[in-house]
Coordinates of C-alpha atoms and ligand atoms in Angstrom, one line a residue:
M1 CA -49.1 -77.9 61.9
I2 CA -47.2 -78.0 65.1
V3 CA -47.0 -75.0 67.5
A4 CA -44.2 -75.3 70.0
M5 CA -44.6 -73.0 73.0
Q6 CA -41.8 -71.3 74.8
E7 CA -40.7 -72.9 78.1
K8 CA -42.0 -69.8 80.0
A9 CA -45.3 -69.6 78.2
T10 CA -48.2 -69.0 80.5
E11 CA -51.5 -70.9 80.6
E12 CA -53.2 -67.7 79.4
Q13 CA -50.9 -67.5 76.3
I14 CA -51.4 -71.2 75.6
D15 CA -55.2 -70.7 75.7
I16 CA -55.0 -67.8 73.3
V17 CA -53.0 -69.9 70.8
I18 CA -55.5 -72.8 71.1
D19 CA -58.4 -70.4 70.5
A20 CA -56.7 -69.0 67.4
M21 CA -56.1 -72.5 66.1
V22 CA -59.7 -73.6 66.7
D23 CA -60.9 -70.3 65.1
S24 CA -58.9 -71.3 62.0
G25 CA -61.0 -74.5 61.7
V26 CA -58.6 -77.2 63.1
N27 CA -58.7 -79.5 66.1
V28 CA -56.0 -79.1 68.6
H29 CA -54.1 -81.9 70.4
R30 CA -52.2 -80.6 73.4
T31 CA -49.1 -82.3 74.8
T32 CA -48.0 -80.8 78.1
G33 CA -44.3 -81.8 78.7
A34 CA -42.3 -81.2 81.8
T35 CA -40.9 -77.9 80.4
Q36 CA -42.7 -77.2 77.1
T37 CA -46.2 -77.4 75.7
I38 CA -46.7 -78.6 72.1
L39 CA -50.0 -77.9 70.2
A40 CA -50.7 -80.1 67.1
A41 CA -53.3 -79.0 64.6
V42 CA -55.4 -81.7 63.0
G43 CA -57.8 -81.1 60.1
P44 CA -57.7 -78.7 57.2
T45 CA -54.3 -77.2 57.6
A46 CA -53.4 -76.6 54.0
G47 CA -54.6 -73.0 53.9
L48 CA -53.3 -72.0 57.4
D49 CA -51.1 -68.9 57.6
L50 CA -48.2 -70.0 59.8
G51 CA -47.1 -66.5 60.3
K52 CA -50.3 -65.6 62.2
F53 CA -49.4 -68.1 64.9
E54 CA -45.7 -67.4 65.0
L55 CA -46.5 -63.8 66.2
L56 CA -48.6 -64.8 69.1
P57 CA -47.0 -64.2 72.6
G58 CA -45.4 -67.3 74.1
V59 CA -44.9 -69.1 70.8
L60 CA -41.4 -70.5 70.1
Y61 CA -41.9 -71.8 66.5
V62 CA -44.5 -73.1 64.1
H63 CA -43.8 -76.0 61.9
R64 CA -45.8 -77.4 58.9
I65 CA -46.1 -81.2 58.8
T66 CA -48.3 -81.7 55.8
A67 CA -47.6 -80.0 52.5
P68 CA -49.7 -77.0 51.6
Y69 CA -50.5 -78.7 48.2
K70 CA -52.8 -81.7 48.0
L71 CA -53.3 -82.7 44.4
A72 CA -49.6 -82.2 43.4
G73 CA -48.4 -84.3 46.4
R74 CA -46.9 -87.7 45.8
A75 CA -49.5 -89.3 48.1
F76 CA -52.3 -88.3 45.7
R77 CA -50.9 -90.7 43.0
P78 CA -48.1 -92.7 44.5
E79 CA -47.5 -94.6 41.2
G80 CA -46.7 -91.3 39.4
T81 CA -48.5 -89.4 36.6
V82 CA -47.9 -90.4 33.0
V83 CA -49.1 -87.7 30.6
E84 CA -50.2 -89.2 27.3
F85 CA -50.3 -87.5 23.9
A86 CA -52.3 -88.1 20.8
N87 CA -49.4 -89.7 18.9
G88 CA -48.9 -92.2 21.7
A89 CA -45.9 -90.4 23.2
K90 CA -45.8 -90.1 26.9
I91 CA -44.1 -87.9 29.5
G92 CA -43.7 -89.7 32.8
G93 CA -43.2 -93.5 33.1
N94 CA -40.1 -95.4 32.2
Q95 CA -39.3 -93.9 28.8
I96 CA -37.5 -90.5 28.8
A97 CA -39.1 -88.0 26.4
V98 CA -37.1 -85.4 24.4
I99 CA -38.6 -82.0 23.5
A100 CA -36.4 -80.1 21.0
G101 CA -36.7 -77.1 18.8
P102 CA -35.8 -73.5 18.4
C103 CA -36.3 -70.9 21.1
A104 CA -38.5 -69.0 18.6
I105 CA -40.2 -70.1 15.4
E106 CA -38.6 -67.9 12.7
D107 CA -39.6 -69.0 9.3
R108 CA -40.8 -72.0 7.3
E109 CA -37.4 -73.3 6.3
Q110 CA -36.0 -73.1 9.8
I111 CA -38.9 -74.9 11.4
F112 CA -39.2 -77.7 8.7
T113 CA -35.4 -78.3 8.9
I114 CA -35.6 -78.6 12.7
A115 CA -38.7 -80.8 12.6
A116 CA -37.0 -83.3 10.3
C117 CA -33.9 -83.3 12.6
V118 CA -36.0 -83.9 15.7
K119 CA -37.8 -86.8 14.1
A120 CA -34.6 -88.3 12.7
A121 CA -33.0 -88.1 16.1
G122 CA -35.9 -90.1 17.6
A123 CA -37.6 -87.4 19.7
S124 CA -41.4 -87.1 19.8
F125 CA -41.9 -83.5 20.7
M126 CA -40.9 -80.3 19.1
R127 CA -40.9 -76.9 20.8
G128 CA -40.9 -73.4 19.4
G129 CA -41.9 -70.1 20.8
A130 CA -44.4 -67.9 19.0
F131 CA -45.2 -65.6 21.9
K132 CA -41.8 -64.7 23.4
P133 CA -41.3 -63.2 26.8
R134 CA -38.3 -61.1 26.1
S135 CA -36.5 -59.0 28.7
S136 CA -36.4 -56.1 26.3
P137 CA -39.5 -54.8 24.6
Y138 CA -37.3 -54.0 21.5
A139 CA -36.2 -57.7 21.1
F140 CA -37.9 -60.1 18.7
Q141 CA -41.3 -60.9 20.2
G142 CA -42.2 -64.0 18.1
L143 CA -44.3 -64.6 15.0
G144 CA -47.5 -65.2 16.9
I145 CA -50.2 -67.5 15.4
P146 CA -48.8 -67.6 11.9
G147 CA -45.6 -69.0 13.5
L148 CA -47.6 -71.7 15.3
E149 CA -49.3 -72.6 12.0
L150 CA -45.9 -73.2 10.5
M151 CA -44.7 -75.3 13.4
Y152 CA -47.9 -77.4 13.5
E153 CA -47.5 -78.1 9.8
A154 CA -43.9 -79.2 10.2
A155 CA -44.7 -81.3 13.3
Q156 CA -47.6 -83.0 11.5
A157 CA -45.4 -83.8 8.5
N158 CA -43.0 -85.6 10.9
G159 CA -45.5 -87.1 13.4
L160 CA -44.3 -84.9 16.3
M161 CA -46.3 -83.2 19.1
T162 CA -45.9 -79.5 19.6
V163 CA -45.1 -77.5 22.7
S164 CA -45.3 -73.7 22.8
E165 CA -45.5 -71.0 25.4
V166 CA -48.7 -69.2 26.2
M167 CA -48.2 -65.8 27.8
E168 CA -51.8 -64.7 28.5
I169 CA -55.3 -66.0 28.8
S170 CA -56.4 -64.4 25.5
Q171 CA -53.9 -66.5 23.5
I172 CA -55.2 -69.9 24.7
E173 CA -58.1 -70.2 22.3
A174 CA -56.2 -69.1 19.2
M175 CA -53.3 -71.5 20.1
M176 CA -55.5 -74.5 20.8
P177 CA -55.5 -76.0 17.3
F178 CA -51.7 -75.8 16.9
V179 CA -50.3 -76.9 20.3
D180 CA -50.4 -80.3 21.9
C181 CA -48.9 -78.9 25.1
F182 CA -49.1 -75.4 26.5
Q183 CA -45.9 -74.1 28.1
V184 CA -46.1 -71.7 31.0
G185 CA -42.8 -69.8 31.1
A186 CA -40.7 -69.1 34.1
R187 CA -41.9 -65.5 34.2
N188 CA -45.5 -66.6 34.4
M189 CA -45.2 -69.4 36.9
Q190 CA -47.1 -67.3 39.4
N191 CA -49.6 -65.8 36.9
F192 CA -52.4 -67.4 38.9
N193 CA -55.2 -66.2 36.5
L194 CA -53.4 -67.9 33.6
L195 CA -52.9 -71.0 35.6
R196 CA -56.5 -71.2 36.7
E197 CA -57.6 -70.8 33.1
L198 CA -55.3 -73.6 32.0
G199 CA -57.0 -75.8 34.6
Q200 CA -60.1 -75.6 32.4
V201 CA -58.2 -76.7 29.3
R202 CA -58.0 -80.3 28.3
K203 CA -54.5 -80.3 27.1
P204 CA -51.2 -80.9 28.9
V205 CA -49.4 -78.0 30.5
L206 CA -45.6 -77.8 30.9
L207 CA -45.1 -75.5 33.9
K208 CA -41.6 -74.0 34.2
R209 CA -40.1 -73.1 37.5
G210 CA -40.0 -69.4 38.2
I211 CA -36.6 -67.6 38.1
A212 CA -36.7 -67.1 41.9
A213 CA -39.2 -69.8 42.8
T214 CA -38.8 -72.4 45.5
I215 CA -39.9 -76.0 44.6
E216 CA -42.8 -75.6 47.0
E217 CA -44.0 -72.5 45.1
M218 CA -43.8 -74.4 41.8
L219 CA -45.9 -77.2 43.3
L220 CA -48.4 -74.7 44.6
S221 CA -48.6 -73.2 41.1
S222 CA -49.2 -76.6 39.6
E223 CA -52.0 -76.9 42.2
Y224 CA -53.9 -74.0 40.5
I225 CA -54.0 -76.1 37.2
L226 CA -54.8 -79.4 38.9
S227 CA -57.5 -78.0 41.0
G228 CA -59.3 -76.9 37.9
G229 CA -59.5 -80.5 36.8
N230 CA -56.6 -80.6 34.4
Y231 CA -54.3 -83.4 35.7
D232 CA -51.9 -83.4 32.8
V233 CA -49.3 -81.1 34.3
I234 CA -45.6 -81.5 33.7
L235 CA -43.1 -79.6 35.7
C236 CA -39.8 -78.2 34.4
E237 CA -36.5 -77.2 36.1
R238 CA -35.0 -74.5 34.0
G239 CA -32.5 -72.9 36.3
I240 CA -32.9 -70.3 39.0
R241 CA -31.3 -66.9 39.7
T242 CA -28.5 -67.2 42.2
Y243 CA -25.3 -65.1 42.9
E244 CA -23.4 -67.3 40.5
T245 CA -22.6 -65.4 37.2
S246 CA -20.7 -68.2 35.3
T247 CA -24.0 -69.4 33.8
R248 CA -27.1 -67.6 32.8
N249 CA -29.1 -69.4 35.6
T250 CA -28.1 -72.0 38.1
M251 CA -29.5 -75.3 37.0
D252 CA -30.8 -77.0 40.1
I253 CA -30.3 -80.6 39.3
A254 CA -31.3 -81.6 42.9
A255 CA -34.8 -80.2 42.1
I256 CA -35.3 -83.3 40.0
P257 CA -35.1 -85.9 42.8
V258 CA -36.7 -83.4 45.2
V259 CA -39.8 -83.1 42.9
K260 CA -39.8 -86.9 42.4
K261 CA -40.0 -87.3 46.1
L262 CA -42.6 -84.7 46.8
S263 CA -44.9 -85.0 43.8
H264 CA -46.3 -87.5 41.3
L265 CA -46.0 -85.1 38.4
P266 CA -43.4 -85.7 35.7
I267 CA -40.4 -83.4 35.7
V268 CA -38.4 -82.1 32.7
G269 CA -34.9 -80.8 32.7
D270 CA -34.2 -77.7 30.6
P271 CA -30.4 -77.4 30.3
S272 CA -30.7 -74.7 27.7
H273 CA -32.2 -72.0 29.9
G274 CA -30.6 -73.8 32.9
T275 CA -27.1 -72.8 31.7
G276 CA -27.5 -70.3 28.9
R277 CA -24.3 -71.7 27.3
R278 CA -24.2 -74.1 24.4
D279 CA -21.1 -75.9 25.7
M280 CA -22.8 -76.7 28.9
V281 CA -26.2 -77.9 27.6
S282 CA -25.1 -81.5 26.9
P283 CA -23.4 -82.1 30.2
M284 CA -26.4 -80.8 32.1
A285 CA -28.9 -82.7 29.9
K286 CA -27.0 -85.9 30.8
A287 CA -26.9 -84.9 34.4
A288 CA -30.7 -84.4 34.4
V289 CA -31.3 -87.8 32.9
A290 CA -29.0 -89.4 35.4
A291 CA -30.8 -87.6 38.2
G292 CA -34.2 -89.0 37.1
A293 CA -35.7 -86.4 34.8
D294 CA -38.7 -87.7 32.8
A295 CA -37.9 -85.6 29.8
I296 CA -35.3 -83.2 28.5
L297 CA -36.1 -79.9 26.8
V298 CA -33.4 -78.5 24.5
E299 CA -33.2 -75.6 22.1
I300 CA -31.7 -76.5 18.7
H301 CA -31.2 -74.5 15.5
P302 CA -29.5 -75.1 12.1
N303 CA -27.6 -71.9 12.6
P304 CA -27.7 -70.8 16.3
D305 CA -25.4 -67.8 15.7
K306 CA -28.2 -66.4 13.5
A307 CA -31.1 -67.4 15.8
A308 CA -33.6 -64.7 16.6
S309 CA -33.4 -65.5 20.4
D310 CA -31.3 -67.5 22.8
G311 CA -28.7 -68.4 20.2
A312 CA -25.9 -68.7 22.8
Q313 CA -27.6 -71.6 24.5
T314 CA -28.9 -73.3 21.4
L315 CA -27.3 -76.6 20.1
R316 CA -26.4 -77.1 16.4
L317 CA -28.4 -79.9 14.9
E318 CA -25.4 -82.2 14.9
Q319 CA -24.7 -81.5 18.5
F320 CA -28.2 -82.5 19.3
E321 CA -27.8 -85.7 17.4
K322 CA -24.7 -86.5 19.4
L323 CA -26.4 -85.7 22.6
M324 CA -29.3 -88.1 21.8
G325 CA -26.7 -90.8 21.3
E326 CA -25.2 -90.1 24.7
L327 CA -28.6 -90.0 26.4
R328 CA -29.3 -93.4 24.9
V329 CA -26.3 -94.7 26.8
I330 CA -27.1 -93.0 30.1
A331 CA -30.9 -93.9 30.2
P332 CA -30.4 -97.7 30.6
A333 CA -27.8 -97.1 33.2
V334 CA -30.4 -95.5 35.4
G335 CA -33.1 -98.0 34.5
R336 CA -34.9 -96.0 31.8
T337 CA -35.3 -96.1 28.1
L338 CA -35.2 -93.3 25.6
Ligands
PEP401 C1 -38.3 -70.7 26.5 O1 -38.6 -71.9 26.7 O2 -37.9 -70.3 25.4 C2 -38.4 -69.7 27.6 C3 -38.6 -68.5 27.4 O3 -38.2 -70.3 28.8 P1 -38.2 -69.8 30.3 O4 -39.6 -69.4 30.6 O5 -37.8 -70.9 31.1 O6 -37.3 -68.6 30.3
MN402 MN1 -35.5 -69.7 24.9

């Protein structure tokens, strides 16, 4: 952390700032220039509240130099994290993974048809929500554990790994036998108690970016899981809320290279929630791969117009197959395989 003092700051004001910095547990290196004094904090700066120093008399601005997250930072694992699953599939590394499935698990026929399609298309992961965070309490809320049993059976029959959203701590144990990866949804990205609990779990966690979260906030949320000892965290860009109304959310493609630069954690692109529109899912999936995403998450359904949730952004099975073919062309162009 750097504290730049105003040109007119008095010695007394400078001393007060130095004392406050020392009280916060850091060492202070003072540089006295011809017109301005700069105070650099060295030591444990991650937990410092910058605002506290900004308000002190004589301070011009306060700037953070080291990231407030440690375990999620690129420097912690410069080579990048590769999350490995029981069937040998990986997220991170050179090969791009594909996670596909319905927004919500609906019935046996639906989930078995989708599992066969995911397998045939060459993807390794299937998704399906059983606990659905719906904007309206009157909308379909998901089948719960019986739904997960169905998805697990369908996934097993096709050698696929399962990803499903956990909404609260009490669901973790019951979900454990049926999911290979816990998804934390956008609405729960800052449910810190849930994140801490998932830090104790020994299964990968797919952490989605909050609807109004900055990339730094997403990385700080991942830190809650990592600091519990669970290093298998996968981040997900799923669009953020902006003033643009043409799409359901604004898919922040730039977040992908930004995360790659700041963190060692794999990053997934979710063009389904990112756009909310079926006709825009494939273009944005391709953009995400071109931008360096480690995986793509897409919602697919045999009959999206009849889907219990998120039908408008859900690809038909043949659209998904076509997309897979296109991604196989793009991946090698950016030095990856699929
Ligand atoms: C989902 O994946 O179906 C979902 C609800 O995602 P998000 O949390 O990104 O809205
Ligand atoms: Mn959905």
